[in-house]
Structures are given as C-alpha cells and as structure tokens.
Short mmCIF file of C-alpha atoms in Angstrom, two decimals:
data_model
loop_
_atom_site.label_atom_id
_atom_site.label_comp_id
_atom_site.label_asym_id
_atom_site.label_seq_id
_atom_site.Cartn_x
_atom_site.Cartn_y
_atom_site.Cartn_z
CA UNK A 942 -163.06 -27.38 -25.09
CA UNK A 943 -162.11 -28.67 -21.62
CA UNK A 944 -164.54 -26.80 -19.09
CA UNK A 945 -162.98 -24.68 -16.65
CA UNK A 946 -163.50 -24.66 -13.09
CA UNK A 947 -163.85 -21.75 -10.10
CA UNK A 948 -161.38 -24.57 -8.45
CA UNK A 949 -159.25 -24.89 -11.35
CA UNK A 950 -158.39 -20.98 -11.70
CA UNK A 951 -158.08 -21.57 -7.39
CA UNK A 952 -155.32 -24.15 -8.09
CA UNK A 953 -153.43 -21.95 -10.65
CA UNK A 954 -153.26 -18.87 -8.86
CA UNK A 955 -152.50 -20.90 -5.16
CA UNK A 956 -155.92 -19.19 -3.83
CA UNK A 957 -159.29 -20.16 -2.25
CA UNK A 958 -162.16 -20.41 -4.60
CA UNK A 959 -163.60 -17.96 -1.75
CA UNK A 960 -161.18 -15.74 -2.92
CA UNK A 961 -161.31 -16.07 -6.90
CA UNK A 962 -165.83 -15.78 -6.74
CA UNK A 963 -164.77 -12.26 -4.80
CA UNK A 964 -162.86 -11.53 -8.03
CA UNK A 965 -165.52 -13.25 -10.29
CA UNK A 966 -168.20 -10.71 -8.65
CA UNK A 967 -166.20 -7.75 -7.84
CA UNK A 968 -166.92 -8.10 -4.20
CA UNK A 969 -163.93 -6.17 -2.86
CA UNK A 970 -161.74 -7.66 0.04
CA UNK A 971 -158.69 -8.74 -2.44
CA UNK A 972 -155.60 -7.06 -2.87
CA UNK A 973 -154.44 -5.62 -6.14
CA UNK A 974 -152.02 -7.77 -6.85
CA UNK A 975 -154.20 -10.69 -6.50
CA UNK A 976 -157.28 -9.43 -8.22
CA UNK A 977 -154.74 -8.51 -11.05
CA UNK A 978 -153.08 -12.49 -11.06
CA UNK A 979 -156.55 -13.95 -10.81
CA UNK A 980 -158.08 -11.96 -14.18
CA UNK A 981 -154.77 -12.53 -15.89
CA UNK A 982 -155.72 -16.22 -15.27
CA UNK A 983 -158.88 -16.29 -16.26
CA UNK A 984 -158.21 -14.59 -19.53
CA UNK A 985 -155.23 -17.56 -20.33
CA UNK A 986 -157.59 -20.21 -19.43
CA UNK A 987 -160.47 -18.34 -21.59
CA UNK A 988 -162.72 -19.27 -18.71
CA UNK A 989 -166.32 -17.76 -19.19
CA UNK A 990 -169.11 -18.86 -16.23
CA UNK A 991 -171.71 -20.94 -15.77
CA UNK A 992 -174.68 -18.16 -16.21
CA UNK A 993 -177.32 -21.49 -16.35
CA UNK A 994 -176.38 -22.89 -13.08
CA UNK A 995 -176.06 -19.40 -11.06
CA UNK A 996 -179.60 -18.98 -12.21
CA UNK A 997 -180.77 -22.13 -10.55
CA UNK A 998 -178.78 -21.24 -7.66
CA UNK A 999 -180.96 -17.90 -7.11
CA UNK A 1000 -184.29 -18.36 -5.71
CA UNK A 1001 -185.25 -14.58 -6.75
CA UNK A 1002 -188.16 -14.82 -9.27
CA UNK A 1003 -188.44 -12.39 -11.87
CA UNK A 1004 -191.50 -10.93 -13.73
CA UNK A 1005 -192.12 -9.99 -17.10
CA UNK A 1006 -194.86 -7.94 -19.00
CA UNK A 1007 -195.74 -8.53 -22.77
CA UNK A 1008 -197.43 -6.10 -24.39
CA UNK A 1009 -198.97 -7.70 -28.03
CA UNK A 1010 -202.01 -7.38 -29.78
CA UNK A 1011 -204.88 -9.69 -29.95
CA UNK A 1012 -204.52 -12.06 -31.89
CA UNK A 1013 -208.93 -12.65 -31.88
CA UNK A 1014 -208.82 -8.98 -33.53
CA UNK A 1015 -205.95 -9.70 -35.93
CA UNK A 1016 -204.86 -13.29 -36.61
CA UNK A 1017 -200.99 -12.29 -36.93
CA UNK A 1018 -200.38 -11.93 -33.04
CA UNK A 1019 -201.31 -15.79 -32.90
CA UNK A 1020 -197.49 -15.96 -34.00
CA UNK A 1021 -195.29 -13.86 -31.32
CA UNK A 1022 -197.93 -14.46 -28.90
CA UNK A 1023 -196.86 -18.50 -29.14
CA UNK A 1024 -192.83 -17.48 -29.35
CA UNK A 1025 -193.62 -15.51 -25.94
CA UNK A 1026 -195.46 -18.24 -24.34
CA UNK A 1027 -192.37 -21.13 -25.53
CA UNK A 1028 -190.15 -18.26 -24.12
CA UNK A 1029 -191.64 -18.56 -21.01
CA UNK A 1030 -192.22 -22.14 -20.72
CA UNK A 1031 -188.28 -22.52 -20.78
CA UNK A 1032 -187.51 -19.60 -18.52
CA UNK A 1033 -189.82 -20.82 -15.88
CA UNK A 1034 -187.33 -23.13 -14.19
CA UNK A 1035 -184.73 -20.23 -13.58
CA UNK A 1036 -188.00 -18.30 -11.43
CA UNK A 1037 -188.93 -15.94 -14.34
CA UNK A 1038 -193.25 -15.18 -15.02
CA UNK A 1039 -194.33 -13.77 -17.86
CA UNK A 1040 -197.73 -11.81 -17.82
CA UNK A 1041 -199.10 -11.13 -21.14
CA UNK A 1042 -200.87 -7.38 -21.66
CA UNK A 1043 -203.23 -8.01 -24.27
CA UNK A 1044 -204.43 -4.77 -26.14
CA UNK A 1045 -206.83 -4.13 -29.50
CA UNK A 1046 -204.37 -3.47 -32.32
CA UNK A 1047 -206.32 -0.97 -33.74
CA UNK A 1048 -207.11 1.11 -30.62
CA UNK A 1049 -204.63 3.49 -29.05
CA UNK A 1050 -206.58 4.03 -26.07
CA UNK A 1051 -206.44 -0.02 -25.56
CA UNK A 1052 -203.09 0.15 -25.69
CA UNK A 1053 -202.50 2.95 -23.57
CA UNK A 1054 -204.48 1.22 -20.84
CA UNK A 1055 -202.88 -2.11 -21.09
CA UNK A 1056 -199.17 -0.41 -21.13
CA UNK A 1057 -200.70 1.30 -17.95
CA UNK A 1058 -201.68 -1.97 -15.80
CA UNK A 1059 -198.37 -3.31 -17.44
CA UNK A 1060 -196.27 -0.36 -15.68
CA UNK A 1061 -198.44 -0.71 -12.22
CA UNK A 1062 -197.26 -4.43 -11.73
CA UNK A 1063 -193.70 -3.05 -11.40
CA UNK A 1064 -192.49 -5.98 -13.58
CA UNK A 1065 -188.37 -6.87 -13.94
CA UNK A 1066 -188.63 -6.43 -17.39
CA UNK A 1067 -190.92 -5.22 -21.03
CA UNK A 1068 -191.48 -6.79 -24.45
CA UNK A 1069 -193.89 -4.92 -26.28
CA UNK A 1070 -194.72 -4.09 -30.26
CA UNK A 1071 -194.63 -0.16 -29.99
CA UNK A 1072 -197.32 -0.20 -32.61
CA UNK A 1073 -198.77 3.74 -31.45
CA UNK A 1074 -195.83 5.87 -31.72
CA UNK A 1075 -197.29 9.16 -30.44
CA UNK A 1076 -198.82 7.07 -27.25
CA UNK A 1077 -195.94 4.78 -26.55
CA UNK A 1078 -193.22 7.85 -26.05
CA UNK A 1079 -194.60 8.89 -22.29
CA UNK A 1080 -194.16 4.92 -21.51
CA UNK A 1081 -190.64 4.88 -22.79
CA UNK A 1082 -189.76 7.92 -20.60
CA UNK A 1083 -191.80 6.49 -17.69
CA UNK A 1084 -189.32 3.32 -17.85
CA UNK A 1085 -186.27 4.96 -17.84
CA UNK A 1086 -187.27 6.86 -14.89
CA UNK A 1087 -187.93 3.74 -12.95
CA UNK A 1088 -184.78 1.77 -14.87
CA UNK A 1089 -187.25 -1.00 -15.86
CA UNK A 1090 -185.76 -2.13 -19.42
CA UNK A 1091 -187.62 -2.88 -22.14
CA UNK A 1092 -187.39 -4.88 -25.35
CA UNK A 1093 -188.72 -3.70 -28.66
CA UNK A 1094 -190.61 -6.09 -31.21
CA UNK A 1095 -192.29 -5.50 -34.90
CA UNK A 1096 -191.17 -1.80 -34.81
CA UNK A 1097 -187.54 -0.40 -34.19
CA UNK A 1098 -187.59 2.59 -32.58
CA UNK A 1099 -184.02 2.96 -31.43
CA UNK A 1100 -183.92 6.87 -30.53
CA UNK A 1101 -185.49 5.74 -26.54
CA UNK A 1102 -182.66 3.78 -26.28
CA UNK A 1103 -184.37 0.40 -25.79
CA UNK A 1104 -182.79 -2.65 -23.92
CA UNK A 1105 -182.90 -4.29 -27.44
CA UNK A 1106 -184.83 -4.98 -30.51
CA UNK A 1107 -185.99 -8.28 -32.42
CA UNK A 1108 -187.49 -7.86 -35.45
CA UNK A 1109 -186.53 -7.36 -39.25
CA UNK A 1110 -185.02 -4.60 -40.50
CA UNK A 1111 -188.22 -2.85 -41.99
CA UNK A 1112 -186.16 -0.21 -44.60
CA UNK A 1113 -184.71 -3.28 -46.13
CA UNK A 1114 -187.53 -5.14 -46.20
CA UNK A 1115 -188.50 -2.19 -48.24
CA UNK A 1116 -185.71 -2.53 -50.36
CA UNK A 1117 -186.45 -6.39 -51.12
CA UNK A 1118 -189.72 -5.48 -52.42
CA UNK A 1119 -188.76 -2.76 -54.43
CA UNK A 1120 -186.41 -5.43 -56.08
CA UNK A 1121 -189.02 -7.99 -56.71
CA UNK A 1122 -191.02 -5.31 -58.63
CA UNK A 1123 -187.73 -4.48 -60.56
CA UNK A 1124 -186.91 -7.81 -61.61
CA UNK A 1125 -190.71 -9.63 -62.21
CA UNK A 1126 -191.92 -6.02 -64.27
CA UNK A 1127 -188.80 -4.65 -65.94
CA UNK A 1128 -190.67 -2.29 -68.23
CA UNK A 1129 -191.61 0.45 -65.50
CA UNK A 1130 -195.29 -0.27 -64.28
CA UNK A 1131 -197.34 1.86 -61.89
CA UNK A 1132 -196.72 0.44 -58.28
CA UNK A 1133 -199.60 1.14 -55.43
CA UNK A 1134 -198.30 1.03 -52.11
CA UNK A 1135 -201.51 -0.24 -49.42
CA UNK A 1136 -201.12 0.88 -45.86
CA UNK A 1137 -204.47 -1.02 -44.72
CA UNK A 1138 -205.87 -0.03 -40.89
CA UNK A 1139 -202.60 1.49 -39.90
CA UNK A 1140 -202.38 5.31 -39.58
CA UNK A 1141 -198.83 5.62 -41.28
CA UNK A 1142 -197.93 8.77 -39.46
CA UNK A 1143 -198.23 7.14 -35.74
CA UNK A 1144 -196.48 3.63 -37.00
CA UNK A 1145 -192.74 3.62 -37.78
CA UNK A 1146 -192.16 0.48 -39.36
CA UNK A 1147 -194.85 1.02 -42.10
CA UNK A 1148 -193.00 4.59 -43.10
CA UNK A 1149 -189.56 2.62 -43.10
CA UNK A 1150 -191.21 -0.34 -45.61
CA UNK A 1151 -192.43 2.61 -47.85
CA UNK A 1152 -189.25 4.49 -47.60
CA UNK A 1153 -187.23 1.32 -48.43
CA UNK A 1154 -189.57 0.55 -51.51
CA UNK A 1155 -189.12 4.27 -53.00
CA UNK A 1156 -184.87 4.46 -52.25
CA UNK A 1157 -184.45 1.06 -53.72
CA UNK A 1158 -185.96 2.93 -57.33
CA UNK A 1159 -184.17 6.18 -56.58
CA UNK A 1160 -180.56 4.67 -55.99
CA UNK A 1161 -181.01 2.36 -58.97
CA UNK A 1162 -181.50 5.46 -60.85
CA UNK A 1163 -185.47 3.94 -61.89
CA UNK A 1164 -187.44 6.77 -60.01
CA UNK A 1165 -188.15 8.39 -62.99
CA UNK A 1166 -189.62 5.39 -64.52
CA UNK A 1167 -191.44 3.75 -62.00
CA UNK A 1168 -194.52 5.71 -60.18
CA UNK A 1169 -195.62 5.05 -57.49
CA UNK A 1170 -198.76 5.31 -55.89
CA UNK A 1171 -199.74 5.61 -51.76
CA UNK A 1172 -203.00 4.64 -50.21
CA UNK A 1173 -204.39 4.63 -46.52
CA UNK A 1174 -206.95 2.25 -46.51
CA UNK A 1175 -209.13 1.09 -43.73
CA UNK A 1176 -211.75 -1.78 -43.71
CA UNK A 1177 -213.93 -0.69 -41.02
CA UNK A 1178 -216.52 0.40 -43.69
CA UNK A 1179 -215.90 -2.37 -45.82
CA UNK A 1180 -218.32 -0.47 -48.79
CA UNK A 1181 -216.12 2.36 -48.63
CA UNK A 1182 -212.50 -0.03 -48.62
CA UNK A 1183 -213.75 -1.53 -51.87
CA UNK A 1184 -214.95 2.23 -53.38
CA UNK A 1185 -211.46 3.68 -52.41
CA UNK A 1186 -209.73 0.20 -54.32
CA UNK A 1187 -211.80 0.82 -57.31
CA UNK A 1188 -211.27 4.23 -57.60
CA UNK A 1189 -207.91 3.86 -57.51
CA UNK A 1190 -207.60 0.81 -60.19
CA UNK A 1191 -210.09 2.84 -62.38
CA UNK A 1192 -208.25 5.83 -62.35
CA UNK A 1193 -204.61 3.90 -63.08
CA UNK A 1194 -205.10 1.24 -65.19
CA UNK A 1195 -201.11 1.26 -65.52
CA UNK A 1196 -200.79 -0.23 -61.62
CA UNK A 1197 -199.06 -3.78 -62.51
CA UNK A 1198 -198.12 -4.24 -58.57
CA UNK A 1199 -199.14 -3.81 -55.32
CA UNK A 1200 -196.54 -3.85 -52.36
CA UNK A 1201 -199.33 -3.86 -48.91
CA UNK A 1202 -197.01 -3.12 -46.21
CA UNK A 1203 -199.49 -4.57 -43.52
CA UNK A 1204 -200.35 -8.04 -42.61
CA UNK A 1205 -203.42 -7.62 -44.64
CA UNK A 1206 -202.70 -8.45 -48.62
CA UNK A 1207 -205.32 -10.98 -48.71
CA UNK A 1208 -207.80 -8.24 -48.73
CA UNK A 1209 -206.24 -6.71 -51.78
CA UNK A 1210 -206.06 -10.61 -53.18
CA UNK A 1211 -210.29 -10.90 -52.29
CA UNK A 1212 -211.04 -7.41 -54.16
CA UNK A 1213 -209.21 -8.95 -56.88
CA UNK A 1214 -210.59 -12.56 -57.06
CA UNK A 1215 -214.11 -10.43 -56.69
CA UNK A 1216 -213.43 -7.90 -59.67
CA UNK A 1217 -211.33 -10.88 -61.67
CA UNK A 1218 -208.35 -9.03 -61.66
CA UNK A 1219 -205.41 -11.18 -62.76
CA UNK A 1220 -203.30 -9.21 -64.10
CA UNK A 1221 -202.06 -6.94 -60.79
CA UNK A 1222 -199.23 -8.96 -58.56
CA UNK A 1223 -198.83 -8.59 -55.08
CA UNK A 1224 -196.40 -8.40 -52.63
CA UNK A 1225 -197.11 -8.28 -49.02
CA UNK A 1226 -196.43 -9.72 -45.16
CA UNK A 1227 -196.75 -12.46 -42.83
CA UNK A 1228 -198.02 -15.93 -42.77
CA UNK A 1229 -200.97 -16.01 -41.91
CA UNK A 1230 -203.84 -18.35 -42.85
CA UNK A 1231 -205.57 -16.26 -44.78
CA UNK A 1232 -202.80 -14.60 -46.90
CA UNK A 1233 -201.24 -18.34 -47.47
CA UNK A 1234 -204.95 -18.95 -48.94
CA UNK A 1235 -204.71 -16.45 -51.64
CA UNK A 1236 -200.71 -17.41 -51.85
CA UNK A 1237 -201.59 -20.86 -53.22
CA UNK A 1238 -204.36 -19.85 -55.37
CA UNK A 1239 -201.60 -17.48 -56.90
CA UNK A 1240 -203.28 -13.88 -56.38
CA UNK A 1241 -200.60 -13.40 -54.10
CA UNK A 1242 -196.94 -13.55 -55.19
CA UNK A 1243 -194.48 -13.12 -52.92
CA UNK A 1244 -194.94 -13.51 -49.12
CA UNK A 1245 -192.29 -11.55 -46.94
CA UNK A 1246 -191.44 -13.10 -43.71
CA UNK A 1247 -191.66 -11.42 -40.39
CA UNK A 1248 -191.08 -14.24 -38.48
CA UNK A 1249 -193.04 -13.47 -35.66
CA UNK A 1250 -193.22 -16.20 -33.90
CA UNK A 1251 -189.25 -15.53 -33.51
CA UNK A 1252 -189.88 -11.81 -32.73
CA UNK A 1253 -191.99 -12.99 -29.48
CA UNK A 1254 -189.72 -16.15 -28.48
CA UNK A 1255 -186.29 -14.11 -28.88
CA UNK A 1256 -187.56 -11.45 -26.95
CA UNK A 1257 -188.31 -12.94 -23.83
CA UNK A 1258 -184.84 -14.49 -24.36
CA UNK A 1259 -183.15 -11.49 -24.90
CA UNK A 1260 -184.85 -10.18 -21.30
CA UNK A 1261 -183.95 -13.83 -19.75
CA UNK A 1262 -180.07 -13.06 -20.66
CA UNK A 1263 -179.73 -9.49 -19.34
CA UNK A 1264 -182.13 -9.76 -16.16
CA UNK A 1265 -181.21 -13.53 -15.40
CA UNK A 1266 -178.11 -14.23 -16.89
CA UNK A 1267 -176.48 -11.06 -16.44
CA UNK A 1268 -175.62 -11.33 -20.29
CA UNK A 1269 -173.98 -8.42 -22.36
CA UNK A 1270 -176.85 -8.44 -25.04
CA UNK A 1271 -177.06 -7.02 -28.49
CA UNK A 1272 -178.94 -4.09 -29.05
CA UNK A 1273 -180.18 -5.43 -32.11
CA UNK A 1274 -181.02 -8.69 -33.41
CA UNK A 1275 -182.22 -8.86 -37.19
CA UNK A 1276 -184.41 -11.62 -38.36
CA UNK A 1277 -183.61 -12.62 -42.02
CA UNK A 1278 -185.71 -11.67 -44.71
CA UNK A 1279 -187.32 -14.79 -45.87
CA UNK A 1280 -189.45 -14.34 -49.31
CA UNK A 1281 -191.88 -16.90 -49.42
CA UNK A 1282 -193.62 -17.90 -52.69
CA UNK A 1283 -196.27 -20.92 -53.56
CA UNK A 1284 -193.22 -23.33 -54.69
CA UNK A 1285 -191.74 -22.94 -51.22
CA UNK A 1286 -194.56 -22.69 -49.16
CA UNK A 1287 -194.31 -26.08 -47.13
CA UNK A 1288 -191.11 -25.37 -45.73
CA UNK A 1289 -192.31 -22.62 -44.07
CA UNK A 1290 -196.29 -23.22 -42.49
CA UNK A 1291 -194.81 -26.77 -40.62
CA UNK A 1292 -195.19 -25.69 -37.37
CA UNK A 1293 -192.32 -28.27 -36.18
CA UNK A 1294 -189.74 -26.43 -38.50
CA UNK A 1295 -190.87 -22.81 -37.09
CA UNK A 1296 -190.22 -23.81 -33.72
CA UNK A 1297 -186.84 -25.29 -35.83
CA UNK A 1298 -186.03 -22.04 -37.03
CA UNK A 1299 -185.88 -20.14 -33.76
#
C-alpha cells in the first residue's frame, strides 16, 4: 500500500498542509466546506497517520507506574515483571518511564502501600494485577477522580471501567479444565479444586476459574456425576498444609483429579511424590520452574498457560498506544489458552520463542 502523505491529501484538495494538520487535529480556523472536502479525502485515500513519528516529534515524557508482585516472594512475577521491563525498554525512545511498585503478594497492607506511593507520583498512566479486591476498589475510584487511566493484568475486573485488560479469560480457563477432567476420566471421579494462599473471596479471577470448572459439568449435563470438592489451603504452616491435604485424600479416596487454580500445583505434585500418590492427576497454572519440575517427572499433567510475560509486555503497550499514540484501544485483549503438557514442553520454556510469542 502506497503511503500517503499530509502533502499528498494538500495537493488533492488544492490546500496548504497548514491547513489539512488543522483538520488532522481539529484545531478550528477552517471553514466547513473545507474541513468537509479534506475528511472526504482522507477517507478515499484511506490515509491513517504516522502515530510513531508524532511521538518522536513530542519532547513531553510520560510516566508510568506498575504495580506487580514480587517475584523473590513468588517466582511467577519473574514473568510480567520481564514483559514490563521489554515494554519499557522499547517505549523509552518516544520519552515514556516506567516505575515499577513492587508489593508482597500475599499482603494486602503491602499492596495498599505500594498502590499509595504509586498514586503520589502522579504518574500518566497504571498497570497493576488487582490481586486484593476489597483494597484495590478505593484506588480505582481515586483514579477516576484524577482521570489517570489504568490497565488491568491477571484479574479482569471490568465493572471500574478500566482503560483495558490483558490477561486470559479466567471463566474459560475454567471451562478448559473442566474438559480435560471430562475427557482423561470419563467415568465420573471426585474432582478437588485447591485455592492455595489466595483468600478466594477477595480474588476474582480464582472464583471465575472455579466457576468455569463447575458450569463446564453443569451445561454438559455431568453435575450430577461428577463431585466436586473445594479447599482453601495456605502453606504458611506447612505442618498444617500437609494435615489439611491428608485429611482430605483420607476422607475421599474417590478424588482422581485435582484442578489448583493458583500458580502453586507443584505443592500438590511434592505432597504426592512424598505420600507416593500416583494415581491423582493434576491440572494447574503457569510456568514456572518449579511446576515444569514436577511437569516432566509426570505428577503434573496439564500445565495451563497464563502467559505472563505477555500480560506485563502488552500492558505497557496498551498504555504506550492510548497515552502516546493517541490510539483507540481495545478494552480487552485475551491471551490464548495454551495447555501445556510434558510432550510439548520445549516449545514453550525457550525464552527466545516467549519473547516470539508476544
């Protein structure tokens, strides 16, 4: 497609470029007529601008805040924290900083201070992971008040109305897993669902994986067949995490999977290597060293891809578009759902074909 020039919409129309960038930016000082010949033109010769090169024209700089967890408390923000830092690396020549809010994943009071120095340094622009539902709300509103727009990663939560979010679609992730039980244990097993160090009543996505999991049985008419089994498990007493997992195998021998909605399956996969348990499968999130440990040794099964480091990279992008590039964005953008198993494994932990796959 030939590329279409300020100057050759001028030439067309018998203006002054001066004339067509008033158009181009709405700046007034045109007459009706002329505005109205100048868009028709534009729309014949499908022109669309050069967003890249107005950006280098500008000298305003732009800051972002990133609110993620850390990734020495939980090894899966290594991923998005990596995406966010690429982002940035790219962004940098068109004047935009990115500061990174680092908070402890498992502490709402961490995360309520860090979203509080994020808000003081009056950045352009948000990306956070609104892991603490009840604690994030006041931020949202907070935002809106000063119009600073934010991007949503990890967890949709699309009621604040947030710039956009990147991330999978949790419920259907749900779904996916509910079909992997279906189709690797067709006679109707027991299925324990493992919400490990998340408090499912303060964290969206985990509701919307169970929820998924349970409506893929119910409108498959299998409900009544398959039982199902919920657990809130936390490992900060380790003693007491293994007590609560064998009470729970003891007391339903008929459990033949285990869907962990959490990053955190290879705990599930240790208590099992521990108590030589071969017989339960188990499905669960992220790719992380330690789950892609217990992955190849075949105590884990399937591997559902978040794609984090995507979450973190598109994100920044998304900000980059609407704040730099003056971009109509999309509200959403879905990552696919990528099910991961030992036989695919390699095409998936080369770091090269990650950064690929963005």
């Amino acid at each position: 497609m030939k590329n279409i020039r300020i100057k050759d919409i001028a030439l067309k129309a018998k203006v002054s470029t001066g004339t067509v960038d008033r158009v181009l930016h709405d700046r007034g000082n045109v007459s009706e007529k002329v505005r109205e010949k100048i868009l028709k033109i534009i729309e014949e010769m499908n022109y669309e601008p050069n967003f890249m090169a107005r950006a280098l024209g500008t000298k305003k700089v732009y800051h972002f805040a990133a609110l993620i967890g850390d990734p020495g408390i939980d090894g899966y923000w290594n991923d998005p924290k990596t995406g966010i830092e690429k982002a940035a690396r790219e962004a940098r020549q068109y004047g935009v900083e990115v500061s990174l809010f680092i908070f402890n994943p498992y502490d709402a009071e961490s995360f309520i201070k860090k979203a509080e120095e994020a808000t003081e340094a009056n950045p352009d622009g948000i990306l956070l992971a609104p892991m603490f539902y009840r604690e994030v709300v006041p931020f949202f509103e907070l935002w809106k008040e000063k119009e600073i727009p934010f991007v949503l990663f990890n967890t949709q939560i699309p009621e604040f109305d947030p710039l956009s979010y990147i991330g999978q679609d949790s419920y259907q992730s749900g779904m996916v897993a509910g079909k992997l039980i279906h189709y690797g244990q067709p006679q109707p097993p027991s299925v324990l669902v493992a919400h490990i160090d998340e408090e499912t009543s303060n964290s969206a996505h985990l509701t919307k994986k169970e929820q998924g999991l349970r409506n893929y049985f119910v409108q498959n008419n299998l409900h009544h067949h398959y039982e199902i089994i919920k657990a809130e498990l936390n490992r900060s007493n380790y003693a007491k995490f293994v007590a609560q997992l064998d009470a729970i195998f003891e007391g339903n021998p008929q459990i033949q999977f285990c869907f962990v909605t959490t990053s955190k399956a290879h705990e599930i996969a240790k208590y099992f290597e521990q108590k030589f348990i071969t017989h339960i499968k188990i499905i669960g999130y992220d790719l992380i060293p330690q789950n892609l440990y217990y992955l190849n040794k075949g105590l884990i099964s399937f591997l559902i891809n978040q794609n984090p480091l995507g979450q973190g990279y598109w994100g920044i992008n998304q900000l980059v578009d609407h704040l730099v590039f003056k971009k109509e964005i999309s509200a959403v953008k879905f990552l696919p759902l990528d099910i991961v198993t030992k036989e695919n494994l390699n095409y998936y932990i080369d770091e090269s074909m990650l950064y690929n796959r963005l």
